[in-house]
Amino acid sequence: MVSKSSSNPLEKLGLHSSLDCALHLPIRYEDETKLSTIASVINSFGISTAQVQGYVIRQKVMFRPRRQLLVVIRDDHGGELFLRWLNFYPSQQKQMAVGQHLRVRGDVRDGYYGPEMVHPTVKAVSPDAPLPSTLTPVYSATAGVSQLSIRKAIDKAFKDANLEALFAEILPQDILKKCFPSLTLPSLWSAIHTLHHPSKSDDMESIQNRTHPAWRRIQIEELLAQQISLQQARAKRLSRQAIQMNLKPKKDGILEKFLDQLPFQLTGAQERVWQEVLQDLARAYPMNRLLQGDVGSGKTIIAALSAMHCIDHGYQAAIMAPTEILAEQHYRKLAAWLLPMGIQPVWLTGSLKAKEKRDAQALIANGQGQLVIGTHALIQEGVQFSRLGLAIVDEQHRFGVKQRLQLQQKIDDVEIDCHQLMMSATPIPRTLAMTFYADLEVSVIDELPPGRTPVITKLVKNERREEVVLGLSEELKKGRQVYWVCPLIEESEVLQLQTAVDTYQALQTAMPDVRVGLVHGKLKSDEKNAVMQAFVAGEIQVLVATTVIEVGVDVPNASLMVIEHAERFGYSQIHQLRGRVGRGSAQSICILLYSPQLSLAAKERLQTLKETQDGFVIAEKDLALRGPGELLGSKQSGDAMLRFVDLQNEHDLIEKTKDLSVQLLSFYPEVTQKHLERWLGHRADFLKA
Ligand code: ADP
Ligand code: MG
């Protein structure tokens, strides 16, 4: 066992026991088995990491442009290579004294003096020191923990005589074989052993790219734990009670009245989705439905109809949105629809005065508040619903798993659960839907309301800003409105604010007859609202904004959006922002201003955004780039992520493991329980949301 003292840096990595150590599998491997000649790596630099060795022939500390250590080595074949360190210790200078023989590993690139390695890994070895015969595992580490100490801890764990027993086979071999006929899977113990200590006979490539049977075994184990836990959560949900509503709108209820005077005709997709929701609400167990639809597809009306149906049945409905502006929009829209029918929505956000908050909480607790709309404040202390029947969460991915659970727990009644409707404009890629969202029914609004024309996206170099301002005036002459989004400056809110203020002033100066407004995160909420209101009312023609307008804002007359330094935004941020225009019937344009020094990734991102408006394509790209954590809105529960499965490429494995879990649950329920405990332990809770 590894020592349990809290000063032990290994504890920070969660390595408390031999079991933890054994499950701390390498994040990658280094191939130190081959040595290249310097001449050959110089000719292929930029392509891959290389290992060379040679004698130090020169060492120099340089001061231009800043203090740095330069070392030159020469190998037996006469090739010479520069090694460079931007910070270094005297001990390194000693280690690399002239005449020393070094083995060096790093990326070769074209430096100022010629081909060089910057901050390579260096070992002082004798020229005939043997090379490792197998791959060297690399572990994820935190500050203060070296690879060496992790390796030591893992080696020690493998000396623990009890370790093997902890990995005893529990999965029935016959079912495993049946589900994965094309794989020859090693035992769990042997898989773990192989991945920490690959041997000469193991195929290096498949170990490195995680397709080796040992990896497959681990991936199946991990996915299986997730599938089992999701299916259990589902079974549990189906056994819970929720209020059972009628399939048809109540006679003379508010829903019926509203449907009679609907402000527009539902699209085919909206109608279909509405029927799906109605079916769910008519069941005796809680709904858990995700409503997906691109920005502007018209999700709000579905939320409104569901809430009215719920109110007609004598229960409360709540709508929670991630930002105050978005919540406010819902509030305004729903109040306009509901007030004529005698229903006053309750407004609850963090920025209310203490007395207003108390009043709102009282209405929620005594049941007089039939519809409650707000932000995170809805799940904070002091809020208790009298009889919540339906919880609607907008932009659900912006909330953590835990927060979504909390809303459901805000009901007095422990017997009755509320139905949940989640809405999202960020489509869920298929693999995510099969894994993390397996207990969600999904409805998709895949049709935009009539009369929309797709937004044209243009990439424009920052230098051509002035032309953009001219074009903007043209748009304004047609009576249209414009968003001007300021660059994202993640490191500094102050700087971001400053940029927005500067832009605001510059635009005002450039167009003195135009009414320009400014909205940013530092405004008080009533100030923010005043500005947004003025924009909605058309009093403001150009709205300069930081990303606070990201979600939900609905001004159909706005037909042009300029996004500055678009290269700093992620895929879905731009997609969401762009969704603010193209909401009316006019041709809308989104201009992505970029500065010319683009990274390759940024170039690809902007190009994709220019070419497609398809939220699914964009979401897949986003998943590839950022991993599932962000899309799931569960960064804070990072340990519930799949650690070994690459969600991009494993449809097939996921599908088959799902089969496996179904079979185990029906034929070997006791095995599933053991499996869960082994793989999830305390983390199981997070997967149940
Ligand atoms: P989102 O899915 O992005 O939340 P909204 O619900 O805000 O979209 O709807 C976008 C706009 O489209 C709103 O102005 C809304 O009133 C309008 N809308 C929604 N459904 C229809 C429809 N069936 N016909 C016409 N307009 C619609
Ligand atoms: Mg919306």
CSV table of C-alpha atoms in Angstrom, one decimal, residues 465 472 482-487 496-508 511 515-521 523 531-532 535 540-549 562 564:
chain,number,residue,atom,x,y,z
A,465,ARG,CA,-12.5,46.8,-40.5
A,472,LEU,CA,-22.8,48.3,-41.6
A,482,VAL,CA,-26.5,45.2,-35.9
A,483,TYR,CA,-24.6,43.3,-33.3
A,484,TRP,CA,-21.0,44.0,-32.9
A,485,VAL,CA,-19.3,41.4,-30.6
A,486,CYS,CA,-16.1,42.3,-28.9
A,487,PRO,CA,-13.2,39.9,-28.7
A,496,GLN,CA,-12.3,42.9,-22.3
A,497,LEU,CA,-14.5,45.6,-20.9
A,498,GLN,CA,-12.0,48.2,-22.0
A,499,THR,CA,-12.0,46.8,-25.6
A,500,ALA,CA,-15.8,46.9,-25.6
A,501,VAL,CA,-15.8,50.5,-24.4
A,502,ASP,CA,-13.2,51.5,-27.0
A,503,THR,CA,-15.1,49.9,-29.8
A,504,TYR,CA,-18.3,51.5,-28.6
A,505,GLN,CA,-16.7,55.0,-28.7
A,506,ALA,CA,-15.0,54.3,-32.1
A,507,LEU,CA,-18.3,53.3,-33.7
A,508,GLN,CA,-20.0,56.3,-32.2
A,511,MET,CA,-21.2,57.1,-37.3
A,515,ARG,CA,-27.7,55.2,-32.1
A,516,VAL,CA,-25.0,52.8,-30.6
A,517,GLY,CA,-25.5,50.9,-27.4
A,518,LEU,CA,-23.2,48.9,-25.2
A,519,VAL,CA,-23.8,45.9,-23.1
A,520,HIS,CA,-21.3,43.9,-21.0
A,521,GLY,CA,-21.1,41.6,-18.0
A,523,LEU,CA,-23.4,46.2,-15.9
A,531,VAL,CA,-30.0,48.4,-22.9
A,532,MET,CA,-31.4,45.1,-24.2
A,535,PHE,CA,-32.3,47.2,-28.6
A,540,ILE,CA,-30.6,51.2,-30.3
A,541,GLN,CA,-29.4,50.4,-33.9
A,542,VAL,CA,-26.0,48.9,-33.2
A,543,LEU,CA,-25.4,46.9,-30.1
A,544,VAL,CA,-21.8,46.6,-29.0
A,545,ALA,CA,-21.6,43.6,-26.8
A,546,THR,CA,-19.2,41.2,-25.0
A,547,THR,CA,-20.3,37.6,-25.0
A,548,VAL,CA,-23.2,38.3,-22.6
A,549,ILE,CA,-25.5,38.1,-25.6
A,562,VAL,CA,-19.7,41.4,-36.6
A,564,GLU,CA,-14.1,40.7,-33.7
